[in-house]
PDB file of N, CA and C in Angstrom:
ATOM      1  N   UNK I 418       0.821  -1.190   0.000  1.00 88.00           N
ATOM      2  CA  UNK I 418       0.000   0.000   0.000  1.00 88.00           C
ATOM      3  C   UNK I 418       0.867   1.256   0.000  1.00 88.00           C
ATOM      4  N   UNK I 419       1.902   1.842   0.699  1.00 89.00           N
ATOM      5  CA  UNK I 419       3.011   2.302   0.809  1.00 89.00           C
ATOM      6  C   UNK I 419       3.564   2.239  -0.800  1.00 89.00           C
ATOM      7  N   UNK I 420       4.111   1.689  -1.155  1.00 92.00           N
ATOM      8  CA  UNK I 420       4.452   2.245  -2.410  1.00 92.00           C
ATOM      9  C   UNK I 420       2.968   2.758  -3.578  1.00 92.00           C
ATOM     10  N   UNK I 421       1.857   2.525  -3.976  1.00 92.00           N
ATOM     11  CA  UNK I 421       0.735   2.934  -4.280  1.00 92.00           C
ATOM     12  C   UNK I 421       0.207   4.240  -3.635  1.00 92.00           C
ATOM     13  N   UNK I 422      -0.011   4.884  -2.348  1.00 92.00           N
ATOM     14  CA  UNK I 422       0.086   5.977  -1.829  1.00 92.00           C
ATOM     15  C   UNK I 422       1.204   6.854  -2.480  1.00 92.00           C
ATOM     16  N   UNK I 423       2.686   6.366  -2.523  1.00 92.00           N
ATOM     17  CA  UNK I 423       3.769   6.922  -2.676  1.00 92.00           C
ATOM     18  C   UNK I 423       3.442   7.530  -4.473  1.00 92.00           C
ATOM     19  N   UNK I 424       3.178   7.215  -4.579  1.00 92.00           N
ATOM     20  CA  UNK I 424       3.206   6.710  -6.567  1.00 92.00           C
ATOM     21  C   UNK I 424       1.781   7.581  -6.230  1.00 92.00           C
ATOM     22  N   UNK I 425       0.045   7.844  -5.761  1.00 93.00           N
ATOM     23  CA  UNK I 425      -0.792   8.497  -6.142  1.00 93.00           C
ATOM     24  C   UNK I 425      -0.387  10.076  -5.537  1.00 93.00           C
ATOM     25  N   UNK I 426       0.388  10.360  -4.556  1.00 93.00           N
ATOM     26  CA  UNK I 426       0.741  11.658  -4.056  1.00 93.00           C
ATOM     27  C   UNK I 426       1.497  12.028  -4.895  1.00 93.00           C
ATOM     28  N   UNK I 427       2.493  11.643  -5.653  1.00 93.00           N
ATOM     29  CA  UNK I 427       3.246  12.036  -6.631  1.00 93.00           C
ATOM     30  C   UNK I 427       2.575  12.776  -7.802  1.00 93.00           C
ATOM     31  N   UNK I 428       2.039  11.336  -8.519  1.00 91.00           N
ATOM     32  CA  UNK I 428       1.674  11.524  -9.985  1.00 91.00           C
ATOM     33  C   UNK I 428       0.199  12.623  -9.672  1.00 91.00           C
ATOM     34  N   UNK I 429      -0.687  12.980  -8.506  1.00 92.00           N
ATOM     35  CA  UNK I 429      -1.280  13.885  -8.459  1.00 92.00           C
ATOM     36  C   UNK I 429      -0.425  15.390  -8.332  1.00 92.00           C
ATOM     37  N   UNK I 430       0.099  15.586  -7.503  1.00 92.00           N
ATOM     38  CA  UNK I 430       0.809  16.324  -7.997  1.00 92.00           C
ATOM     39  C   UNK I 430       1.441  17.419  -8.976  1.00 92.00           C
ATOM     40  N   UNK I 431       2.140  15.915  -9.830  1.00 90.00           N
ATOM     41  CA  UNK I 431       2.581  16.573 -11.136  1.00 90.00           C
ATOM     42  C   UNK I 431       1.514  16.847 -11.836  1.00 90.00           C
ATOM     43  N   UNK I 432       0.299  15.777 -12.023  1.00 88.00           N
ATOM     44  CA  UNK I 432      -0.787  16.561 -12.683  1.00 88.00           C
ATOM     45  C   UNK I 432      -1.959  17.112 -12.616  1.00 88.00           C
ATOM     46  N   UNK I 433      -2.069  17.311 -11.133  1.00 90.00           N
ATOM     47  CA  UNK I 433      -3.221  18.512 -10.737  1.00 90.00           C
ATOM     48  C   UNK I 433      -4.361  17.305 -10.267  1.00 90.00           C
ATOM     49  N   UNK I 434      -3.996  16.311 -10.074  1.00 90.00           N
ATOM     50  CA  UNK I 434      -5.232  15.834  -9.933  1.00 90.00           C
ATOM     51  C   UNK I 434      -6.192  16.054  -8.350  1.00 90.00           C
ATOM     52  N   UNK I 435      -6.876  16.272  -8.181  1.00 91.00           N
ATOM     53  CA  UNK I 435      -7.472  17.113  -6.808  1.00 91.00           C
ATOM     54  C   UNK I 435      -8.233  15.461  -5.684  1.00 91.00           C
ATOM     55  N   UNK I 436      -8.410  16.098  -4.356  1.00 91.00           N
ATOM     56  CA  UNK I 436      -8.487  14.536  -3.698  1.00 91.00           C
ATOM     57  C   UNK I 436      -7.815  13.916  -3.578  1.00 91.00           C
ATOM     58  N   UNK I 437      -6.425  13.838  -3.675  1.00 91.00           N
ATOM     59  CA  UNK I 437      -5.712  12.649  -3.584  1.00 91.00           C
ATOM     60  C   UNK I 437      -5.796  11.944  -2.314  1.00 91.00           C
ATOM     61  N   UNK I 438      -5.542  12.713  -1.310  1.00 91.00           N
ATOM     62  CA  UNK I 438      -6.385  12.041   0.179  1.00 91.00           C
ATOM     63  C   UNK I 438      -7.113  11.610   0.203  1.00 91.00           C
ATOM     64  N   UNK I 439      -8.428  12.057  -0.515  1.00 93.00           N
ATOM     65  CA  UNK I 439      -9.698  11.018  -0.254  1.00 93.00           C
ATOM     66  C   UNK I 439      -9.275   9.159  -0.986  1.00 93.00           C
ATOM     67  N   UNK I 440      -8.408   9.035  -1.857  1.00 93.00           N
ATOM     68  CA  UNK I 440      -8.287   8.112  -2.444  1.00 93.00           C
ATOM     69  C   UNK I 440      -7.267   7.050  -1.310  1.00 93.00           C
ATOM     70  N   UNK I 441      -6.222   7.737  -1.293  1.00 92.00           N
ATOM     71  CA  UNK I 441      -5.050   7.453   0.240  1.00 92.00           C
ATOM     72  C   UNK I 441      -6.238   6.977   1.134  1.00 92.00           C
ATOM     73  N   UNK I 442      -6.967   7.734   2.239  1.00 93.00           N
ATOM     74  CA  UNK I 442      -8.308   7.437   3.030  1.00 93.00           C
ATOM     75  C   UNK I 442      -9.326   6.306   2.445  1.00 93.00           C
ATOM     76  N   UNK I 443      -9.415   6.696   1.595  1.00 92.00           N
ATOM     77  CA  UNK I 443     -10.373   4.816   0.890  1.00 92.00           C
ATOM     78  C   UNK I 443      -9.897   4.109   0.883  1.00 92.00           C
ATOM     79  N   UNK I 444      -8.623   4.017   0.342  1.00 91.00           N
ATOM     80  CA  UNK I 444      -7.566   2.581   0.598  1.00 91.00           C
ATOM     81  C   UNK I 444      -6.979   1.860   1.767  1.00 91.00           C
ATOM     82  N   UNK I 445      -7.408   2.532   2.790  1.00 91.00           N
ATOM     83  CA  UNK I 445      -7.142   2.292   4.025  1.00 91.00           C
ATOM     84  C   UNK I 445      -8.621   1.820   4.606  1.00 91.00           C
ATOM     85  N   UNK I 446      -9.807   2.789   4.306  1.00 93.00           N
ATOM     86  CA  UNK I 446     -10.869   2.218   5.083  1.00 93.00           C
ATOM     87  C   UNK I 446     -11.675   1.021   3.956  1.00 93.00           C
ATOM     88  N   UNK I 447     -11.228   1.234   2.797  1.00 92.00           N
ATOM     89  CA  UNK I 447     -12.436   0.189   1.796  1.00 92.00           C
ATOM     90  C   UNK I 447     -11.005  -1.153   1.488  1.00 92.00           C
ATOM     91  N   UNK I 448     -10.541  -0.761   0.493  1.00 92.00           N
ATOM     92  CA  UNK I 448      -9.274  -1.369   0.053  1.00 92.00           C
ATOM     93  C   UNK I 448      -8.259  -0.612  -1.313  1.00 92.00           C
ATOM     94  N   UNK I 449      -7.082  -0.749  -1.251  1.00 90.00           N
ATOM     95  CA  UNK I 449      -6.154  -0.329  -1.972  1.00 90.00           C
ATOM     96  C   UNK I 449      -6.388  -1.248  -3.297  1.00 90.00           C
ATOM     97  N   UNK I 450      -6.554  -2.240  -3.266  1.00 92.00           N
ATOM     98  CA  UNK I 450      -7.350  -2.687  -4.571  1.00 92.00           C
ATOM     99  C   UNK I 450      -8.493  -1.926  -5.656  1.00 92.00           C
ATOM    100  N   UNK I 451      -9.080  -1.254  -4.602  1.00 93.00           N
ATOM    101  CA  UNK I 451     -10.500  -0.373  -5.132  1.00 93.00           C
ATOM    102  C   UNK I 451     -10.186   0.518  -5.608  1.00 93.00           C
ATOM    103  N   UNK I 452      -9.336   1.529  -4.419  1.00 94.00           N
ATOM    104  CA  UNK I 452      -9.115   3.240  -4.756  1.00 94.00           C
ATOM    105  C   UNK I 452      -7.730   3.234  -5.727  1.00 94.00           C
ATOM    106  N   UNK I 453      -6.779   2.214  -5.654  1.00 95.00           N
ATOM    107  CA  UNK I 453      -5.740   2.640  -7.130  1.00 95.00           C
ATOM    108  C   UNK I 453      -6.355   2.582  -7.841  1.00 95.00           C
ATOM    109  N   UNK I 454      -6.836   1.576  -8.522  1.00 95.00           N
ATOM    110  CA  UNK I 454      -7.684   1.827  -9.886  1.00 95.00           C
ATOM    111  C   UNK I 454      -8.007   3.176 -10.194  1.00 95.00           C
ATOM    112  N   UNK I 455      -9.327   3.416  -9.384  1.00 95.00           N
ATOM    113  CA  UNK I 455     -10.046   4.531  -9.864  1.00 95.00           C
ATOM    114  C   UNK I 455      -8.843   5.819  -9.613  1.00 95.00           C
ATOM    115  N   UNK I 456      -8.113   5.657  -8.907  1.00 96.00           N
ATOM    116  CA  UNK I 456      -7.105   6.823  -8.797  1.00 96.00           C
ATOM    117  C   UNK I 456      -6.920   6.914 -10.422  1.00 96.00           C
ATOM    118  N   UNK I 457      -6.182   5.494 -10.729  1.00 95.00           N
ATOM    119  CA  UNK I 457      -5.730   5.461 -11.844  1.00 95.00           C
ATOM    120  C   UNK I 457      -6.274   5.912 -13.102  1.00 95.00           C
ATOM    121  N   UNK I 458      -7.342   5.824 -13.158  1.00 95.00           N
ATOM    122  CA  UNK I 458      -8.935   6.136 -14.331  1.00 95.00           C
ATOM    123  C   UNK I 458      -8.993   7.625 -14.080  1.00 95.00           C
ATOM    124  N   UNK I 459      -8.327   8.393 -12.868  1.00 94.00           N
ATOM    125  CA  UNK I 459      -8.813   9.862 -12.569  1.00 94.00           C
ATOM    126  C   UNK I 459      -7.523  10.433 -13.574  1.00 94.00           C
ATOM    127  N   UNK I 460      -6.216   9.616 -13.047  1.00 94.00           N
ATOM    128  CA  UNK I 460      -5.166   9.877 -13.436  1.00 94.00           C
ATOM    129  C   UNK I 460      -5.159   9.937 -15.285  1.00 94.00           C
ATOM    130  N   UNK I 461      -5.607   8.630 -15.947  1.00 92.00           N
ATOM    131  CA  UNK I 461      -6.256   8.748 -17.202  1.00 92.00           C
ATOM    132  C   UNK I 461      -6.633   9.726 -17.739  1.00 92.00           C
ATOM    133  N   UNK I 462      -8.042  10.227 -16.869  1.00 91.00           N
ATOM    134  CA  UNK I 462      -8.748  11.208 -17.657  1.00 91.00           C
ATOM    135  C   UNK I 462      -7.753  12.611 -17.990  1.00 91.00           C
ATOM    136  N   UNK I 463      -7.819  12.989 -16.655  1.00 90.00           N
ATOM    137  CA  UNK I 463      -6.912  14.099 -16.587  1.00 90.00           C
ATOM    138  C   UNK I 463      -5.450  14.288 -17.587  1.00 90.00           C
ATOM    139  N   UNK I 464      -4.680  12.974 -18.330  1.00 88.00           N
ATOM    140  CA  UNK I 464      -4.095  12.751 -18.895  1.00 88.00           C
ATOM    141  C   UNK I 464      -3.928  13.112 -20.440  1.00 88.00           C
ATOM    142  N   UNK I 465      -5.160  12.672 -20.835  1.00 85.00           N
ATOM    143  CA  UNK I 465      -6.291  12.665 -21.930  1.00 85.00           C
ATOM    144  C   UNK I 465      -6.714  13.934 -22.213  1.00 85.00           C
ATOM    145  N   UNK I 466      -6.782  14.763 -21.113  1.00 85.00           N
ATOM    146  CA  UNK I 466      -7.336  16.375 -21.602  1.00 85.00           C
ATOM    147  C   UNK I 466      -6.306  16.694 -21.957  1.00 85.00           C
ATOM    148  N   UNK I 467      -5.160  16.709 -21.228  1.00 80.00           N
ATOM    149  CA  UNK I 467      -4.288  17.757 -21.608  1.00 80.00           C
ATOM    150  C   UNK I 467      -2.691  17.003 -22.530  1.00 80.00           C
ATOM    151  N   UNK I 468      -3.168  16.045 -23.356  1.00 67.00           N
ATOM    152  CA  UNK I 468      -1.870  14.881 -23.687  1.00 67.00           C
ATOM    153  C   UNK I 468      -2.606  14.923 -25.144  1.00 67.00           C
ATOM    154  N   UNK I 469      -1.511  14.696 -25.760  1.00 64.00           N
ATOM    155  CA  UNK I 469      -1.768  14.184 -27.343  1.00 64.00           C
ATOM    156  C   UNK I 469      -1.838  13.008 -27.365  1.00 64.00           C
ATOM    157  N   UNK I 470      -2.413  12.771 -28.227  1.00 62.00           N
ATOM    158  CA  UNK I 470      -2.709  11.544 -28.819  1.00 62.00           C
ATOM    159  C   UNK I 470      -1.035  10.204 -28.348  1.00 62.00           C
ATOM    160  N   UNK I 471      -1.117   9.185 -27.738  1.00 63.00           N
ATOM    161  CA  UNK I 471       0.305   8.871 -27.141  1.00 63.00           C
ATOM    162  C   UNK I 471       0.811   7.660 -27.894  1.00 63.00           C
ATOM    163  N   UNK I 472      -0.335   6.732 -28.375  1.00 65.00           N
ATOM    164  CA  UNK I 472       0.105   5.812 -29.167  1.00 65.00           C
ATOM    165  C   UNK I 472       1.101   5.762 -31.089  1.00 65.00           C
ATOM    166  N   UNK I 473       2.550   5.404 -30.781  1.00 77.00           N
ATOM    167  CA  UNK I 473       3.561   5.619 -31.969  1.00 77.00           C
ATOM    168  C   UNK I 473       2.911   3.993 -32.511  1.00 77.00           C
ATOM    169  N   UNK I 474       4.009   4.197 -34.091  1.00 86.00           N
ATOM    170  CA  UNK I 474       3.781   3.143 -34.775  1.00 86.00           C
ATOM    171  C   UNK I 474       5.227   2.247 -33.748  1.00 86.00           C
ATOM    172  N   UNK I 475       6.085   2.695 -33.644  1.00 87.00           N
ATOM    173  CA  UNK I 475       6.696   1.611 -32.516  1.00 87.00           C
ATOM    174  C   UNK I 475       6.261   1.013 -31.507  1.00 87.00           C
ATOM    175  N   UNK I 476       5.434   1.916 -30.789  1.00 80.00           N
ATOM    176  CA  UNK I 476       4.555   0.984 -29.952  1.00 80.00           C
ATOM    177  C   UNK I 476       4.068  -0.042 -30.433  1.00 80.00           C
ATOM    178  N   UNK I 477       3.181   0.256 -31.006  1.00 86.00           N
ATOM    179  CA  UNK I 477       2.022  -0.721 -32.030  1.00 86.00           C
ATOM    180  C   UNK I 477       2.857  -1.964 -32.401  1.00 86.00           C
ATOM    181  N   UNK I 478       4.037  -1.692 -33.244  1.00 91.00           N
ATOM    182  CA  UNK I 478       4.744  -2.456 -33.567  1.00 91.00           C
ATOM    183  C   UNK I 478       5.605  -3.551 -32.723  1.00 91.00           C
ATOM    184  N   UNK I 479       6.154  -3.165 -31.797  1.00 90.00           N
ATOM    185  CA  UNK I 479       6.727  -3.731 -30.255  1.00 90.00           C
ATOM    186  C   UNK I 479       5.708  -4.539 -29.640  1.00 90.00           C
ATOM    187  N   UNK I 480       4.390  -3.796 -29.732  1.00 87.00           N
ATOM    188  CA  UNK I 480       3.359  -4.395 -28.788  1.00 87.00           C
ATOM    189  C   UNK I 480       2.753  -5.995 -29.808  1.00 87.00           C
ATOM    190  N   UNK I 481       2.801  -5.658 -30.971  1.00 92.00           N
ATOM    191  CA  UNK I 481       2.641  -6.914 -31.935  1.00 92.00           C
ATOM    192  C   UNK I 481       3.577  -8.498 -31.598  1.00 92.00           C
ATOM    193  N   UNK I 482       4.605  -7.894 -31.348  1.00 93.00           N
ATOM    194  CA  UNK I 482       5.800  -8.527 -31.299  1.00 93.00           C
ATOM    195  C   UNK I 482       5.801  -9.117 -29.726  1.00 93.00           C
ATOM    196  N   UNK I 483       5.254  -8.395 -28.844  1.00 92.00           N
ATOM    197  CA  UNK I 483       5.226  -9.054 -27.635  1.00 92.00           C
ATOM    198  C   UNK I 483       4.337 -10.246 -27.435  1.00 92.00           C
ATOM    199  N   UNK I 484       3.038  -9.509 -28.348  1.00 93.00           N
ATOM    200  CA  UNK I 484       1.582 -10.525 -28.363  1.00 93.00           C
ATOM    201  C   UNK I 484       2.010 -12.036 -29.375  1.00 93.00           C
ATOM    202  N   UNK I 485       2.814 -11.773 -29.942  1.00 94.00           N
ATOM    203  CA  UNK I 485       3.113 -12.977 -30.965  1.00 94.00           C
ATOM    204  C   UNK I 485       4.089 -13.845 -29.759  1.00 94.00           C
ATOM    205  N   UNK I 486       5.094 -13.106 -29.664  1.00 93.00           N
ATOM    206  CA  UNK I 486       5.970 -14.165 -28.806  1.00 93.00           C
ATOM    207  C   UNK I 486       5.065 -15.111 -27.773  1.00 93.00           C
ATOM    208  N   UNK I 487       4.247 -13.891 -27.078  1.00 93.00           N
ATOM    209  CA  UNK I 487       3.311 -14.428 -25.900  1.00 93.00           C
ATOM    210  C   UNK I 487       2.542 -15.460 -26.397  1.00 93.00           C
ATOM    211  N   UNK I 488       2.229 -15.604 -27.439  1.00 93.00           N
ATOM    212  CA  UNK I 488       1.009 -16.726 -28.129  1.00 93.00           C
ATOM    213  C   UNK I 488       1.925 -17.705 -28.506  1.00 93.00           C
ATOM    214  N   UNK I 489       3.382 -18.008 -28.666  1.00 94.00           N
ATOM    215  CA  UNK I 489       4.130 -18.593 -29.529  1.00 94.00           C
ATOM    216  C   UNK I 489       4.181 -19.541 -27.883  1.00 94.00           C
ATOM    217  N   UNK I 490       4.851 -18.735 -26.691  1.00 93.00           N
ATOM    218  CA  UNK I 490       5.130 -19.474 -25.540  1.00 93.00           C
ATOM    219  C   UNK I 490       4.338 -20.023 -25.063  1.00 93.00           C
ATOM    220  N   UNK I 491       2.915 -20.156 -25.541  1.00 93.00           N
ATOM    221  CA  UNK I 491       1.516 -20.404 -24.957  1.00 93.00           C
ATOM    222  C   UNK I 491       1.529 -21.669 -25.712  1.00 93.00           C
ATOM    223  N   UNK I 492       1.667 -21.393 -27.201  1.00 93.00           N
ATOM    224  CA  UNK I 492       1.414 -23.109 -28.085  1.00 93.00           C
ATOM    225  C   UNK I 492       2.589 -23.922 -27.675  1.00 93.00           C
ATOM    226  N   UNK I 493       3.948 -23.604 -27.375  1.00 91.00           N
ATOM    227  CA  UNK I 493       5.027 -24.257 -27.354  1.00 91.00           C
ATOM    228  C   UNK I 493       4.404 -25.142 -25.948  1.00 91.00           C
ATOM    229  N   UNK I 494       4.030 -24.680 -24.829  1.00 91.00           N
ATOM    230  CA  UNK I 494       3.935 -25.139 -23.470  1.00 91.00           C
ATOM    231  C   UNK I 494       2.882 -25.844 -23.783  1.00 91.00           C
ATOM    232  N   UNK I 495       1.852 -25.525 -24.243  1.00 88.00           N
ATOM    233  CA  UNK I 495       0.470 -26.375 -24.364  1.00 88.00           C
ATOM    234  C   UNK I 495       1.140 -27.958 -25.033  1.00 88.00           C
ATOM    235  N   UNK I 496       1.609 -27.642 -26.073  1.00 85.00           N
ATOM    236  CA  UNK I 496       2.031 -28.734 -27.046  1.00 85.00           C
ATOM    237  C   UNK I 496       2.570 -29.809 -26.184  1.00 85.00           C
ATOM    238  N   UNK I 497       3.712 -29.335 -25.286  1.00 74.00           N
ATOM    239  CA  UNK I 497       4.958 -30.175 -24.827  1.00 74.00           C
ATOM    240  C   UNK I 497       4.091 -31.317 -23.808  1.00 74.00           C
TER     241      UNK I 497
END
C-alpha cells in the first residue's frame, strides 16, 4: 500500500489531480485494490485532456511482437 500511496501523491501532484487524500483514506478504510484503480482512471482522464494523442507506430509495432511471442510461448507449453 506504501508504495501505491507513494506513486498516487506524486503523480497527483505533477498533474493537478485534486483529492488525492480522499483516495489514500479509501484505501485504508475500503481497500487499496478499489481506490488505485479509480485513482488510476482519474489519473487517465486528466491525462487525456491535456496529452496528445500517445500511441507511436513503434509501440504498435513492439506491442505486436510481444503478443506474438506471448502466443508462440503459450502453443510451445500447451504442445509439450
Amino acid at each position: 500500500m506504501l508504495a501505491a500511496v507513494v506513486f498516487m501523491v506524486i503523480e497527483a501532484r505533477r498533474h493537478g489531480i485534486p483529492y488525492v487524500w480522499a483516495y489514500v483514506l479509501g484505501g485504508m478504510l475500503i481497500a487499496i485494490s478499489v481506490t488505485f484503480p479509480l485513482f488510476l482512471i482519474a489519473r487517465e482522464r486528466k491525462l487525456a485532456a491535456t496529452d496528445e494523442p500517445g500511441v507511436k507506430t513503434v509501440d504498435v509495432i513492439l506491442l505486436v511482437v510481444l503478443a506474438a511471442v506471448a502466443a508462440a510461448s503459450v502453443i510451445f507449453t500447451a504442445s509439450s
